[in-house]
Amino acid sequence: MSDGHTPSGGSARLNTGVAHNARVWNFWIGGKDNYEVDQQVGEHVAGMFPIIRDIARADRDFLGRAVSFLAGERGVRQFLDIGTGLPTADNTHEIAQRLAPDSRIVYVDNDPIVLVHARTLLTGTHDGVTAYIDADVHDPDAILERAGQTLDFTQPAAVMMLGILNFVLDVEKARDIVRRVMAAVPSGSFLVLTHPTFDDELGGAGQIPAMKFWNENATPPITARSGADIAAFFEGLEVLEPGMVSCGQWRAEPGSSVLVPQYGAVAVKP
């Protein structure tokens, strides 16, 4: 359904009486940073849509492979991770700085619990920089302004949007956010994106009732999209091999790939 990321506005501020995406996602991947209400909603959604735990794990593994590829093979040293989610093992800065200690990472989220955990747990190397921004994906100008205090937007950067645009319910607004962020980074920058789909070929039909239940019982509201709508986020960019595929299959080791209804792709700005 999503990737544990939290872009919503004031309603997303700390409310432990309502299930919240970052905490439910944490529950699905086996974390401990969640409450009983998150566990109840998470179990119900998993009962309706059992593959959700596979999606959560596949999305997290995709992050690891994408960051390793960009830092290791493409020489990327700057990452803007929009919609961080609760810290787990092998976060963006840990993977990047393990390969290149001078990497600079800016995390963006607006859930108070995420930010508290991030500032406590996401400490980077002495050579690199790890910073955190309390901001909303719906306000890309604020994200860019604050991120520009840490990142050098005259140099290539990887923009990470994993499971975040599914919280921007209007598709034109979501496209505009991507366009505005990618317009701010130079040629040679990358967009790394995952997004849930209801496409049948990825087994996505079950997303629809599960998301309906979610939107009635948890926050923030979420949507799945067709592969065509998700592909449109890459307009003007060059999608790298193997293209836009189920995120569990993107550059996965032979025999380890899993088909989940969550597209993933990495694209470069010409």
XYZ file of C-alpha atoms in Angstrom:
270
model
C 0.000 0.000 0.000
C 2.728 2.485 0.890
C 6.206 2.678 2.301
C 5.778 3.870 5.834
C 6.144 7.458 4.741
C 4.148 10.309 6.185
C 3.432 13.394 4.110
C 0.104 14.517 5.517
C -0.430 17.908 7.109
C -1.606 18.868 10.592
C -3.750 15.761 10.996
C -0.597 13.667 10.924
C 0.796 15.336 14.023
C 1.154 13.008 16.958
C -2.095 11.127 17.613
C -1.617 7.702 19.128
C -5.362 6.998 19.122
C -5.521 6.631 15.342
C -3.480 4.187 13.287
C -0.784 5.996 11.354
C 1.020 4.838 8.244
C 4.614 5.111 9.454
C 3.831 3.039 12.550
C 1.679 0.448 10.741
C 4.396 0.011 8.138
C 6.876 -0.435 10.960
C 4.595 -3.149 12.359
C 4.411 -4.930 8.982
C 8.198 -5.172 8.689
C 8.534 -6.478 12.243
C 9.482 -3.271 14.050
C 8.589 -2.252 17.585
C 7.790 1.439 17.067
C 4.015 1.122 16.925
C 0.942 1.112 19.144
C -1.929 -1.284 19.687
C -4.173 0.663 17.321
C -1.510 0.365 14.602
C -1.242 -3.378 15.203
C -5.030 -3.805 15.029
C -5.380 -1.949 11.741
C -2.238 -3.591 10.386
C -3.539 -7.061 11.171
C -6.914 -6.280 9.606
C -5.345 -4.970 6.404
C -3.004 -7.973 6.285
C -6.036 -10.237 6.656
C -7.703 -8.545 3.690
C -4.505 -8.283 1.639
C -1.927 -10.806 2.918
C 0.758 -9.720 0.444
C 1.092 -6.374 2.237
C 3.958 -7.681 4.371
C 5.730 -8.863 1.212
C 5.229 -5.391 -0.291
C 6.720 -3.786 2.806
C 9.792 -5.988 2.692
C 10.180 -5.704 -1.092
C 9.993 -1.932 -0.963
C 12.612 -1.796 1.769
C 14.896 -4.131 -0.170
C 14.426 -1.998 -3.289
C 15.670 1.018 -1.343
C 18.827 -0.863 -0.438
C 19.530 -1.984 -3.991
C 18.783 1.447 -5.471
C 20.995 3.367 -3.041
C 23.799 0.823 -3.438
C 23.561 1.108 -7.225
C 23.579 4.911 -7.208
C 26.329 5.353 -4.638
C 28.430 2.437 -5.830
C 28.017 2.412 -9.619
C 26.849 5.932 -10.445
C 28.936 7.913 -7.968
C 26.014 9.735 -6.365
C 27.023 11.552 -3.186
C 23.813 13.442 -2.396
C 20.429 11.949 -1.489
C 17.163 13.744 -0.768
C 14.913 11.139 0.877
C 11.366 12.541 0.899
C 9.078 10.627 3.255
C 11.618 8.856 5.391
C 9.411 6.658 7.551
C 10.539 5.192 10.827
C 14.223 4.188 10.915
C 14.989 0.493 10.520
C 18.134 -1.361 9.488
C 20.095 -0.109 6.491
C 18.628 3.345 6.066
C 19.593 5.513 3.091
C 22.514 7.269 4.793
C 23.944 4.023 6.201
C 24.021 2.348 2.797
C 25.370 5.410 0.987
C 27.986 6.308 3.600
C 29.158 2.714 3.864
C 30.065 2.917 0.165
C 31.079 6.593 0.186
C 31.657 8.085 3.659
C 31.420 11.657 2.318
C 27.804 11.207 1.164
C 25.314 13.878 2.189
C 21.759 12.805 3.004
C 18.715 14.914 3.836
C 15.687 13.115 5.223
C 12.233 14.689 4.936
C 9.192 13.723 6.987
C 6.528 15.454 9.008
C 5.460 12.823 11.529
C 6.738 13.830 15.005
C 7.491 10.216 15.960
C 9.542 9.724 12.796
C 11.497 12.902 13.410
C 12.271 12.050 17.034
C 13.496 8.587 16.071
C 15.429 9.923 13.089
C 17.331 12.509 15.062
C 18.177 9.901 17.698
C 19.087 6.970 15.482
C 20.110 8.279 12.077
C 23.611 9.508 12.837
C 26.005 9.583 9.930
C 29.738 9.480 9.365
C 32.146 12.253 10.317
C 33.033 12.737 6.655
C 29.457 13.020 5.445
C 26.335 14.863 6.526
C 22.973 13.534 7.695
C 20.227 16.124 8.167
C 16.472 16.087 8.811
C 13.692 18.374 7.620
C 10.201 18.616 9.091
C 8.258 19.275 5.892
C 5.302 18.080 3.825
C 5.557 16.503 0.380
C 2.700 18.786 -0.669
C 5.089 21.746 -0.218
C 8.069 20.956 -2.471
C 9.319 24.551 -2.428
C 9.821 24.387 1.341
C 11.587 21.035 1.010
C 13.960 22.385 -1.625
C 14.674 25.571 0.285
C 15.579 23.723 3.480
C 17.412 20.875 1.736
C 19.488 23.433 -0.129
C 21.094 24.388 3.167
C 22.755 20.939 3.244
C 22.819 19.747 -0.361
C 24.511 21.461 -3.295
C 21.914 21.584 -6.052
C 24.546 22.533 -8.625
C 25.769 18.930 -8.292
C 23.779 15.754 -9.112
C 21.525 14.351 -6.399
C 19.259 11.335 -6.034
C 15.683 12.255 -5.132
C 14.059 9.380 -3.242
C 10.253 9.194 -3.400
C 9.493 5.741 -2.096
C 5.838 5.147 -1.315
C 5.161 8.860 -0.902
C 3.212 10.060 -3.950
C 0.425 7.623 -3.099
C -0.467 10.090 -0.330
C -0.934 12.893 -2.860
C -4.441 11.980 -3.923
C -4.682 14.280 -6.938
C -2.561 12.853 -9.750
C -1.885 16.234 -11.381
C -0.687 17.615 -8.055
C 1.581 14.592 -7.643
C 3.043 15.115 -11.127
C 3.614 18.783 -10.394
C 5.504 17.926 -7.195
C 7.844 15.615 -9.119
C 8.363 18.181 -11.868
C 9.174 20.957 -9.409
C 11.633 18.885 -7.413
C 13.397 17.473 -10.460
C 13.579 20.941 -12.046
C 15.651 22.051 -9.044
C 18.369 19.424 -9.515
C 20.911 19.412 -12.363
C 21.472 17.072 -15.275
C 22.802 13.743 -14.048
C 20.463 13.660 -11.057
C 18.189 10.701 -10.388
C 14.597 10.032 -9.385
C 14.061 6.870 -7.328
C 10.367 6.056 -6.976
C 8.038 3.327 -5.790
C 4.243 3.474 -5.901
C 1.424 0.975 -5.234
C -0.682 -0.105 -8.194
C -4.016 -1.802 -8.743
C -2.829 -3.303 -12.069
C -3.913 -6.915 -12.427
C -0.613 -8.068 -13.941
C 1.102 -7.269 -10.629
C -1.760 -8.704 -8.548
C -2.938 -5.293 -7.469
C -6.727 -5.734 -7.404
C -6.632 -6.408 -3.656
C -5.213 -2.954 -3.032
C -8.598 -1.332 -3.664
C -10.667 -2.796 -0.779
C -7.661 -2.742 1.545
C -7.066 0.948 0.843
C -10.770 1.695 1.312
C -10.579 0.141 4.779
C -7.377 2.070 5.471
C -8.884 5.399 4.475
C -11.853 4.775 6.774
C -9.760 3.707 9.769
C -6.303 5.260 9.582
C -4.304 8.259 8.446
C -3.183 9.694 6.092
C -5.443 8.723 3.157
C -3.836 6.787 0.337
C -4.394 5.821 -3.285
C -3.071 3.271 -5.758
C -2.568 4.148 -9.424
C -2.301 2.466 -12.795
C 1.084 1.709 -14.266
C 0.418 4.344 -16.934
C -0.191 7.054 -14.331
C 2.922 6.022 -12.392
C 5.040 5.969 -15.560
C 3.971 9.567 -16.202
C 5.935 10.671 -13.131
C 9.092 9.931 -15.148
C 8.180 12.257 -18.004
C 11.320 13.965 -19.326
C 13.606 11.500 -17.540
C 15.464 8.449 -18.826
C 14.299 5.336 -16.989
C 17.226 2.996 -16.417
C 17.220 -0.753 -16.973
C 15.270 -2.863 -16.135
C 12.628 -0.145 -16.510
C 9.574 0.317 -14.316
C 8.875 -3.097 -12.800
C 7.555 -4.632 -9.610
C 9.935 -3.209 -7.017
C 10.710 -6.711 -5.768
C 12.157 -7.538 -9.197
C 14.223 -4.384 -9.783
C 17.872 -5.504 -10.100
C 17.142 -8.376 -7.720
C 19.500 -11.310 -7.384
C 18.446 -14.361 -9.425
C 15.992 -16.455 -7.458
C 15.300 -13.745 -4.904
C 12.822 -11.581 -6.794
C 9.208 -11.331 -5.696
C 6.227 -10.015 -7.660
C 4.379 -7.398 -5.609
C 1.857 -4.753 -6.736
C 4.270 -1.887 -6.151
C 6.131 -0.412 -9.105
C 9.709 0.712 -8.713
C 12.113 2.475 -11.040
C 15.213 4.656 -11.157
C 15.522 7.380 -13.786
C 18.220 9.902 -14.668
C 17.695 13.529 -15.668
C 19.298 14.104 -19.080
